[in-house]
Amino acid sequence: MTLKINRLVGGYSRIPVLKDISFAVNSGQLVGLIGLNGAGKSTTINHIIGLLEPQKGSITIDNVELKDDSKVYKGKLAYMPEMPVLYQELTLKEHLELTIMAYNLEPTHTWKRATELLKVFRLDNKLDWFPANFSKGMRQKVMIVCAFMTEAQVYVIDEPFLGLDPLATRDLLNLVDAEKKRGAAILMSTHVLSTAQEYCDYFVLLHQGKIRAQGSLAELRGIFNDNKASLTDIYLGMTQDGNANE
């Protein structure tokens, strides 16, 4: 299973934000999408999940484009947004039921999976709660459960650590690791570069809508000519260097 972005040009107007970017996220791989505010991370994600249409290039999941078969494409993809999106009139249980219906999931197996996730994130006694009762961190946990209960083939998770306490952050990282081992392809956008450095297998460094560099940490260190450089050192060095690889 591969999420593939091929020569993508796109944005919100005729003037593109993304300028010919290409990268892939393969089965069993966690790829970190790294960039400053305005680098193009959210624009990239919005193209992947179908909120924006490419001006040029293509995005495929297992060689399927959204425009060719939206049901198949979306059925393979789960998205966890930066800001939790919940329906105020629905309880937690009803959010889970809505997810099951949206993905046409088998109820018995999926409820077992959801129950396990609810226990991990300490939401199992809050099924009758409405979003108004949830803290920011709890809302984020609801998004985690709704995304990962689908057992999707591709996950796109955007700034997942915002609002999470250290215990929930650890639990999320353990969950991501388990999904990698299952064979899922995971793209994670984050500003927490120390965590990305520790957990990601591959990095895509975006700056001003272009890919400055991509590769494993070892490969990036080779480009940066410093075998001890941190991901933060590498990213800041490349974005401040006009001669950096694009």
PDB file of C-alpha atoms in Angstrom:
ATOM      1  CA  MET A   1       0.000   0.000   0.000  1.00  0.00           C
ATOM      2  CA  THR A   2       1.460   3.341  -1.050  1.00  0.00           C
ATOM      3  CA  LEU A   3       0.303   6.936  -0.868  1.00  0.00           C
ATOM      4  CA  LYS A   4       2.049   8.651  -3.763  1.00  0.00           C
ATOM      5  CA  ILE A   5       2.224  12.365  -4.497  1.00  0.00           C
ATOM      6  CA  ASN A   6       3.580  12.919  -7.993  1.00  0.00           C
ATOM      7  CA  ARG A   7       4.644  16.377  -9.227  1.00  0.00           C
ATOM      8  CA  LEU A   8       1.831  18.064  -7.330  1.00  0.00           C
ATOM      9  CA  VAL A   9       1.122  21.714  -8.066  1.00  0.00           C
ATOM     10  CA  GLY A  10      -1.757  23.229  -6.156  1.00  0.00           C
ATOM     11  CA  GLY A  11      -3.216  25.648  -3.669  1.00  0.00           C
ATOM     12  CA  TYR A  12      -6.204  27.853  -3.041  1.00  0.00           C
ATOM     13  CA  SER A  13      -5.957  30.123  -6.083  1.00  0.00           C
ATOM     14  CA  ARG A  14      -4.346  30.339  -9.511  1.00  0.00           C
ATOM     15  CA  ILE A  15      -1.042  31.159  -7.819  1.00  0.00           C
ATOM     16  CA  PRO A  16       0.116  27.761  -6.520  1.00  0.00           C
ATOM     17  CA  VAL A  17       1.248  27.205  -2.954  1.00  0.00           C
ATOM     18  CA  LEU A  18       2.777  23.822  -3.800  1.00  0.00           C
ATOM     19  CA  LYS A  19       5.349  23.822  -6.555  1.00  0.00           C
ATOM     20  CA  ASP A  20       5.982  20.432  -8.132  1.00  0.00           C
ATOM     21  CA  ILE A  21       6.328  18.259  -5.029  1.00  0.00           C
ATOM     22  CA  SER A  22       6.759  14.488  -5.128  1.00  0.00           C
ATOM     23  CA  PHE A  23       7.081  11.928  -2.338  1.00  0.00           C
ATOM     24  CA  ALA A  24       5.620   8.619  -1.233  1.00  0.00           C
ATOM     25  CA  VAL A  25       4.475   6.973   1.997  1.00  0.00           C
ATOM     26  CA  ASN A  26       4.847   3.217   1.857  1.00  0.00           C
ATOM     27  CA  SER A  27       3.244   0.379   3.792  1.00  0.00           C
ATOM     28  CA  GLY A  28       4.719   0.062   7.278  1.00  0.00           C
ATOM     29  CA  GLN A  29       6.301   3.509   7.121  1.00  0.00           C
ATOM     30  CA  LEU A  30       5.829   6.666   9.200  1.00  0.00           C
ATOM     31  CA  VAL A  31       6.750   9.750   7.195  1.00  0.00           C
ATOM     32  CA  GLY A  32       7.183  13.113   8.887  1.00  0.00           C
ATOM     33  CA  LEU A  33       5.953  16.131   6.923  1.00  0.00           C
ATOM     34  CA  ILE A  34       8.075  18.947   8.336  1.00  0.00           C
ATOM     35  CA  GLY A  35       7.802  22.680   7.723  1.00  0.00           C
ATOM     36  CA  LEU A  36       7.337  26.113   9.246  1.00  0.00           C
ATOM     37  CA  ASN A  37       3.937  27.809   9.256  1.00  0.00           C
ATOM     38  CA  GLY A  38       3.089  28.591   5.639  1.00  0.00           C
ATOM     39  CA  ALA A  39       5.482  26.012   4.210  1.00  0.00           C
ATOM     40  CA  GLY A  40       2.647  24.086   2.543  1.00  0.00           C
ATOM     41  CA  LYS A  41       1.959  21.240   4.976  1.00  0.00           C
ATOM     42  CA  SER A  42      -1.766  21.902   5.398  1.00  0.00           C
ATOM     43  CA  THR A  43      -2.171  22.548   1.671  1.00  0.00           C
ATOM     44  CA  THR A  44      -0.538  19.190   0.948  1.00  0.00           C
ATOM     45  CA  ILE A  45      -2.834  17.430   3.406  1.00  0.00           C
ATOM     46  CA  ASN A  46      -5.936  19.153   2.027  1.00  0.00           C
ATOM     47  CA  HIS A  47      -5.055  17.875  -1.432  1.00  0.00           C
ATOM     48  CA  ILE A  48      -4.551  14.336  -0.111  1.00  0.00           C
ATOM     49  CA  ILE A  49      -7.902  14.226   1.678  1.00  0.00           C
ATOM     50  CA  GLY A  50      -9.714  15.761  -1.287  1.00  0.00           C
ATOM     51  CA  LEU A  51     -10.561  19.252  -0.050  1.00  0.00           C
ATOM     52  CA  LEU A  52      -8.436  20.715  -2.841  1.00  0.00           C
ATOM     53  CA  GLU A  53      -8.025  19.541  -6.428  1.00  0.00           C
ATOM     54  CA  PRO A  54      -4.517  19.433  -7.919  1.00  0.00           C
ATOM     55  CA  GLN A  55      -3.753  22.033 -10.573  1.00  0.00           C
ATOM     56  CA  LYS A  56      -1.140  19.663 -11.938  1.00  0.00           C
ATOM     57  CA  GLY A  57       0.195  16.271 -10.942  1.00  0.00           C
ATOM     58  CA  SER A  58      -1.541  13.427  -9.147  1.00  0.00           C
ATOM     59  CA  ILE A  59      -2.191  11.823  -5.765  1.00  0.00           C
ATOM     60  CA  THR A  60      -2.838   8.092  -5.613  1.00  0.00           C
ATOM     61  CA  ILE A  61      -3.465   5.477  -2.952  1.00  0.00           C
ATOM     62  CA  ASP A  62      -2.499   2.071  -4.256  1.00  0.00           C
ATOM     63  CA  ASN A  63      -2.620   3.560  -7.778  1.00  0.00           C
ATOM     64  CA  VAL A  64      -6.182   4.862  -7.332  1.00  0.00           C
ATOM     65  CA  GLU A  65      -6.905   8.594  -7.743  1.00  0.00           C
ATOM     66  CA  LEU A  66      -9.780  10.303  -5.939  1.00  0.00           C
ATOM     67  CA  LYS A  67     -11.298  11.514  -9.219  1.00  0.00           C
ATOM     68  CA  ASP A  68     -11.264   7.982 -10.653  1.00  0.00           C
ATOM     69  CA  ASP A  69     -12.940   6.172  -7.729  1.00  0.00           C
ATOM     70  CA  SER A  70     -13.692   8.354  -4.724  1.00  0.00           C
ATOM     71  CA  LYS A  71     -15.325   5.531  -2.736  1.00  0.00           C
ATOM     72  CA  VAL A  72     -12.303   3.241  -3.009  1.00  0.00           C
ATOM     73  CA  TYR A  73      -9.831   6.093  -2.410  1.00  0.00           C
ATOM     74  CA  LYS A  74     -11.626   7.442   0.670  1.00  0.00           C
ATOM     75  CA  GLY A  75     -12.246   3.945   2.017  1.00  0.00           C
ATOM     76  CA  LYS A  76      -8.496   3.391   2.275  1.00  0.00           C
ATOM     77  CA  LEU A  77      -7.818   6.710   4.050  1.00  0.00           C
ATOM     78  CA  ALA A  78      -8.334   7.947   7.616  1.00  0.00           C
ATOM     79  CA  TYR A  79      -7.656  11.553   8.565  1.00  0.00           C
ATOM     80  CA  MET A  80      -7.026  13.076  11.977  1.00  0.00           C
ATOM     81  CA  PRO A  81      -7.259  16.895  11.822  1.00  0.00           C
ATOM     82  CA  GLU A  82      -5.190  19.372  13.793  1.00  0.00           C
ATOM     83  CA  MET A  83      -8.311  20.872  15.369  1.00  0.00           C
ATOM     84  CA  PRO A  84     -10.922  18.345  16.550  1.00  0.00           C
ATOM     85  CA  VAL A  85     -14.143  18.403  14.539  1.00  0.00           C
ATOM     86  CA  LEU A  86     -17.093  17.092  16.542  1.00  0.00           C
ATOM     87  CA  TYR A  87     -20.853  17.350  16.167  1.00  0.00           C
ATOM     88  CA  GLN A  88     -22.247  19.134  19.211  1.00  0.00           C
ATOM     89  CA  GLU A  89     -25.561  17.246  19.112  1.00  0.00           C
ATOM     90  CA  LEU A  90     -23.962  13.768  19.002  1.00  0.00           C
ATOM     91  CA  THR A  91     -22.639  11.776  21.950  1.00  0.00           C
ATOM     92  CA  LEU A  92     -19.283  10.020  21.827  1.00  0.00           C
ATOM     93  CA  LYS A  93     -21.081   6.736  21.122  1.00  0.00           C
ATOM     94  CA  GLU A  94     -22.957   8.332  18.226  1.00  0.00           C
ATOM     95  CA  HIS A  95     -19.688   9.673  16.772  1.00  0.00           C
ATOM     96  CA  LEU A  96     -18.334   6.128  16.745  1.00  0.00           C
ATOM     97  CA  GLU A  97     -21.538   4.804  15.154  1.00  0.00           C
ATOM     98  CA  LEU A  98     -21.307   7.515  12.495  1.00  0.00           C
ATOM     99  CA  THR A  99     -17.725   6.470  11.712  1.00  0.00           C
ATOM    100  CA  ILE A 100     -18.799   2.835  11.349  1.00  0.00           C
ATOM    101  CA  MET A 101     -21.554   3.853   8.910  1.00  0.00           C
ATOM    102  CA  ALA A 102     -19.349   6.252   6.948  1.00  0.00           C
ATOM    103  CA  TYR A 103     -16.696   3.593   6.351  1.00  0.00           C
ATOM    104  CA  ASN A 104     -19.212   0.743   6.031  1.00  0.00           C
ATOM    105  CA  LEU A 105     -17.309  -1.180   8.699  1.00  0.00           C
ATOM    106  CA  GLU A 106     -18.336  -4.519  10.198  1.00  0.00           C
ATOM    107  CA  PRO A 107     -19.988  -3.478  13.487  1.00  0.00           C
ATOM    108  CA  THR A 108     -18.995  -6.305  15.850  1.00  0.00           C
ATOM    109  CA  HIS A 109     -15.287  -6.261  15.031  1.00  0.00           C
ATOM    110  CA  THR A 110     -15.154  -2.469  14.871  1.00  0.00           C
ATOM    111  CA  TRP A 111     -16.889  -2.004  18.246  1.00  0.00           C
ATOM    112  CA  LYS A 112     -14.376  -4.385  19.796  1.00  0.00           C
ATOM    113  CA  ARG A 113     -11.570  -2.332  18.284  1.00  0.00           C
ATOM    114  CA  ALA A 114     -13.196   0.933  19.400  1.00  0.00           C
ATOM    115  CA  THR A 115     -13.696  -0.366  22.937  1.00  0.00           C
ATOM    116  CA  GLU A 116     -10.014  -1.230  23.187  1.00  0.00           C
ATOM    117  CA  LEU A 117      -9.040   2.262  22.011  1.00  0.00           C
ATOM    118  CA  LEU A 118     -11.517   3.925  24.379  1.00  0.00           C
ATOM    119  CA  LYS A 119      -9.901   2.105  27.300  1.00  0.00           C
ATOM    120  CA  VAL A 120      -6.398   3.094  26.181  1.00  0.00           C
ATOM    121  CA  PHE A 121      -7.365   6.753  25.994  1.00  0.00           C
ATOM    122  CA  ARG A 122      -9.539   6.629  29.131  1.00  0.00           C
ATOM    123  CA  LEU A 123     -12.813   7.449  27.371  1.00  0.00           C
ATOM    124  CA  ASP A 124     -14.615   4.148  27.955  1.00  0.00           C
ATOM    125  CA  ASN A 125     -16.871   5.611  30.666  1.00  0.00           C
ATOM    126  CA  LYS A 126     -17.819   8.665  28.586  1.00  0.00           C
ATOM    127  CA  LEU A 127     -19.839   7.135  25.741  1.00  0.00           C
ATOM    128  CA  ASP A 128     -22.914   9.207  26.648  1.00  0.00           C
ATOM    129  CA  TRP A 129     -21.010  12.495  26.887  1.00  0.00           C
ATOM    130  CA  PHE A 130     -21.516  15.331  24.421  1.00  0.00           C
ATOM    131  CA  PRO A 131     -18.601  17.373  22.981  1.00  0.00           C
ATOM    132  CA  ALA A 132     -19.465  20.298  25.264  1.00  0.00           C
ATOM    133  CA  ASN A 133     -18.341  18.134  28.208  1.00  0.00           C
ATOM    134  CA  PHE A 134     -14.931  17.344  26.694  1.00  0.00           C
ATOM    135  CA  SER A 135     -11.669  19.201  27.284  1.00  0.00           C
ATOM    136  CA  LYS A 136      -9.392  20.015  24.319  1.00  0.00           C
ATOM    137  CA  GLY A 137      -7.302  16.924  25.044  1.00  0.00           C
ATOM    138  CA  MET A 138     -10.365  14.703  25.297  1.00  0.00           C
ATOM    139  CA  ARG A 139     -11.674  16.020  21.984  1.00  0.00           C
ATOM    140  CA  GLN A 140      -8.321  15.149  20.444  1.00  0.00           C
ATOM    141  CA  LYS A 141      -8.574  11.645  21.872  1.00  0.00           C
ATOM    142  CA  VAL A 142     -12.034  11.247  20.298  1.00  0.00           C
ATOM    143  CA  MET A 143     -10.433  12.101  16.933  1.00  0.00           C
ATOM    144  CA  ILE A 144      -7.723   9.495  17.557  1.00  0.00           C
ATOM    145  CA  VAL A 145     -10.275   6.791  18.345  1.00  0.00           C
ATOM    146  CA  CYS A 146     -12.462   7.660  15.342  1.00  0.00           C
ATOM    147  CA  ALA A 147      -9.477   7.579  12.978  1.00  0.00           C
ATOM    148  CA  PHE A 148      -7.757   4.454  14.239  1.00  0.00           C
ATOM    149  CA  MET A 149     -10.875   2.353  14.802  1.00  0.00           C
ATOM    150  CA  THR A 150     -11.167   2.208  10.993  1.00  0.00           C
ATOM    151  CA  GLU A 151      -7.908   0.217  10.658  1.00  0.00           C
ATOM    152  CA  ALA A 152      -7.309   2.171   7.462  1.00  0.00           C
ATOM    153  CA  GLN A 153      -4.530   1.412   5.026  1.00  0.00           C
ATOM    154  CA  VAL A 154      -3.357   5.036   4.969  1.00  0.00           C
ATOM    155  CA  TYR A 155      -3.460   7.521   7.852  1.00  0.00           C
ATOM    156  CA  VAL A 156      -2.923  11.262   7.567  1.00  0.00           C
ATOM    157  CA  ILE A 157      -2.465  12.844  10.984  1.00  0.00           C
ATOM    158  CA  ASP A 158      -2.021  16.592  11.325  1.00  0.00           C
ATOM    159  CA  GLU A 159      -0.240  18.009  14.397  1.00  0.00           C
ATOM    160  CA  PRO A 160      -1.518  15.147  16.579  1.00  0.00           C
ATOM    161  CA  PHE A 161       0.225  16.134  19.818  1.00  0.00           C
ATOM    162  CA  LEU A 162      -1.515  19.488  20.363  1.00  0.00           C
ATOM    163  CA  GLY A 163      -3.531  19.334  23.573  1.00  0.00           C
ATOM    164  CA  LEU A 164      -2.383  15.845  24.542  1.00  0.00           C
ATOM    165  CA  ASP A 165      -0.856  15.156  27.948  1.00  0.00           C
ATOM    166  CA  PRO A 166       2.377  13.087  28.118  1.00  0.00           C
ATOM    167  CA  LEU A 167       0.491   9.841  28.805  1.00  0.00           C
ATOM    168  CA  ALA A 168      -1.832  10.297  25.832  1.00  0.00           C
ATOM    169  CA  THR A 169       1.131  11.251  23.637  1.00  0.00           C
ATOM    170  CA  ARG A 170       2.867   8.015  24.586  1.00  0.00           C
ATOM    171  CA  ASP A 171      -0.299   6.011  23.939  1.00  0.00           C
ATOM    172  CA  LEU A 172      -0.723   7.632  20.516  1.00  0.00           C
ATOM    173  CA  LEU A 173       2.874   6.879  19.546  1.00  0.00           C
ATOM    174  CA  ASN A 174       2.417   3.256  20.648  1.00  0.00           C
ATOM    175  CA  LEU A 175      -0.730   3.081  18.522  1.00  0.00           C
ATOM    176  CA  VAL A 176       1.070   4.530  15.505  1.00  0.00           C
ATOM    177  CA  ASP A 177       3.835   1.961  15.954  1.00  0.00           C
ATOM    178  CA  ALA A 178       1.291  -0.867  16.118  1.00  0.00           C
ATOM    179  CA  GLU A 179      -0.421   0.354  12.935  1.00  0.00           C
ATOM    180  CA  LYS A 180       2.943   0.528  11.161  1.00  0.00           C
ATOM    181  CA  LYS A 181       3.572  -3.093  12.110  1.00  0.00           C
ATOM    182  CA  ARG A 182       0.118  -3.974  10.745  1.00  0.00           C
ATOM    183  CA  GLY A 183       1.268  -2.488   7.438  1.00  0.00           C
ATOM    184  CA  ALA A 184      -0.429   0.908   7.405  1.00  0.00           C
ATOM    185  CA  ALA A 185       1.202   3.866   5.661  1.00  0.00           C
ATOM    186  CA  ILE A 186       1.206   6.937   7.919  1.00  0.00           C
ATOM    187  CA  LEU A 187       1.888  10.580   7.059  1.00  0.00           C
ATOM    188  CA  MET A 188       2.334  12.839  10.088  1.00  0.00           C
ATOM    189  CA  SER A 189       2.640  16.605  10.030  1.00  0.00           C
ATOM    190  CA  THR A 190       4.220  17.966  13.209  1.00  0.00           C
ATOM    191  CA  HIS A 191       6.209  20.833  14.667  1.00  0.00           C
ATOM    192  CA  VAL A 192       7.519  18.591  17.459  1.00  0.00           C
ATOM    193  CA  LEU A 193      10.759  17.776  15.675  1.00  0.00           C
ATOM    194  CA  SER A 194      12.369  15.900  18.568  1.00  0.00           C
ATOM    195  CA  THR A 195       9.500  13.404  18.556  1.00  0.00           C
ATOM    196  CA  ALA A 196       9.506  13.203  14.761  1.00  0.00           C
ATOM    197  CA  GLN A 197      13.247  12.491  14.782  1.00  0.00           C
ATOM    198  CA  GLU A 198      12.753   9.631  17.222  1.00  0.00           C
ATOM    199  CA  TYR A 199       9.745   7.954  15.612  1.00  0.00           C
ATOM    200  CA  CYS A 200       9.637   8.740  11.883  1.00  0.00           C
ATOM    201  CA  ASP A 201      11.304   6.517   9.297  1.00  0.00           C
ATOM    202  CA  TYR A 202      11.492   9.161   6.603  1.00  0.00           C
ATOM    203  CA  PHE A 203      11.141  12.930   6.368  1.00  0.00           C
ATOM    204  CA  VAL A 204       9.826  15.393   3.799  1.00  0.00           C
ATOM    205  CA  LEU A 205      11.154  18.895   4.479  1.00  0.00           C
ATOM    206  CA  LEU A 206       8.903  21.573   2.985  1.00  0.00           C
ATOM    207  CA  HIS A 207       9.819  25.233   2.635  1.00  0.00           C
ATOM    208  CA  GLN A 208       7.876  27.854   0.680  1.00  0.00           C
ATOM    209  CA  GLY A 209       5.905  25.201  -1.169  1.00  0.00           C
ATOM    210  CA  LYS A 210       8.931  23.223  -2.322  1.00  0.00           C
ATOM    211  CA  ILE A 211      10.633  20.122  -0.991  1.00  0.00           C
ATOM    212  CA  ARG A 212      14.058  21.189   0.240  1.00  0.00           C
ATOM    213  CA  ALA A 213      15.082  17.620   0.975  1.00  0.00           C
ATOM    214  CA  GLN A 214      13.650  14.217   1.800  1.00  0.00           C
ATOM    215  CA  GLY A 215      15.027  10.965   3.132  1.00  0.00           C
ATOM    216  CA  SER A 216      15.880   9.118   6.314  1.00  0.00           C
ATOM    217  CA  LEU A 217      17.668  10.966   9.115  1.00  0.00           C
ATOM    218  CA  ALA A 218      20.962   9.439   7.973  1.00  0.00           C
ATOM    219  CA  GLU A 219      20.339  10.617   4.410  1.00  0.00           C
ATOM    220  CA  LEU A 220      19.434  14.120   5.567  1.00  0.00           C
ATOM    221  CA  ARG A 221      22.561  14.255   7.711  1.00  0.00           C
ATOM    222  CA  GLY A 222      24.553  13.326   4.612  1.00  0.00           C
ATOM    223  CA  ILE A 223      22.979  16.187   2.657  1.00  0.00           C
ATOM    224  CA  PHE A 224      23.667  18.514   5.597  1.00  0.00           C
ATOM    225  CA  ASN A 225      27.250  17.175   5.920  1.00  0.00           C
ATOM    226  CA  ASP A 226      26.904  16.555   9.652  1.00  0.00           C
ATOM    227  CA  ASN A 227      26.395  12.997  10.907  1.00  0.00           C
ATOM    228  CA  LYS A 228      25.359  14.216  14.360  1.00  0.00           C
ATOM    229  CA  ALA A 229      22.931  16.976  13.353  1.00  0.00           C
ATOM    230  CA  SER A 230      19.430  16.897  14.833  1.00  0.00           C
ATOM    231  CA  LEU A 231      16.342  17.170  12.643  1.00  0.00           C
ATOM    232  CA  THR A 232      15.886  20.705  13.981  1.00  0.00           C
ATOM    233  CA  ASP A 233      19.453  21.636  13.000  1.00  0.00           C
ATOM    234  CA  ILE A 234      18.951  20.203   9.536  1.00  0.00           C
ATOM    235  CA  TYR A 235      15.609  21.855   8.872  1.00  0.00           C
ATOM    236  CA  LEU A 236      16.624  25.280  10.118  1.00  0.00           C
ATOM    237  CA  GLY A 237      19.926  25.049   8.263  1.00  0.00           C
ATOM    238  CA  MET A 238      18.273  24.112   4.994  1.00  0.00           C
ATOM    239  CA  THR A 239      15.567  26.748   5.182  1.00  0.00           C
ATOM    240  CA  GLN A 240      18.130  29.460   5.864  1.00  0.00           C
ATOM    241  CA  ASP A 241      20.502  28.290   3.159  1.00  0.00           C
ATOM    242  CA  GLY A 242      19.657  29.654  -0.281  1.00  0.00           C
ATOM    243  CA  ASN A 243      21.739  26.915  -1.850  1.00  0.00           C
ATOM    244  CA  ALA A 244      19.905  24.095  -0.108  1.00  0.00           C
ATOM    245  CA  ASN A 245      18.577  21.281  -2.249  1.00  0.00           C
ATOM    246  CA  GLU A 246      15.053  21.778  -3.512  1.00  0.00           C
TER     247      GLU A 246
END
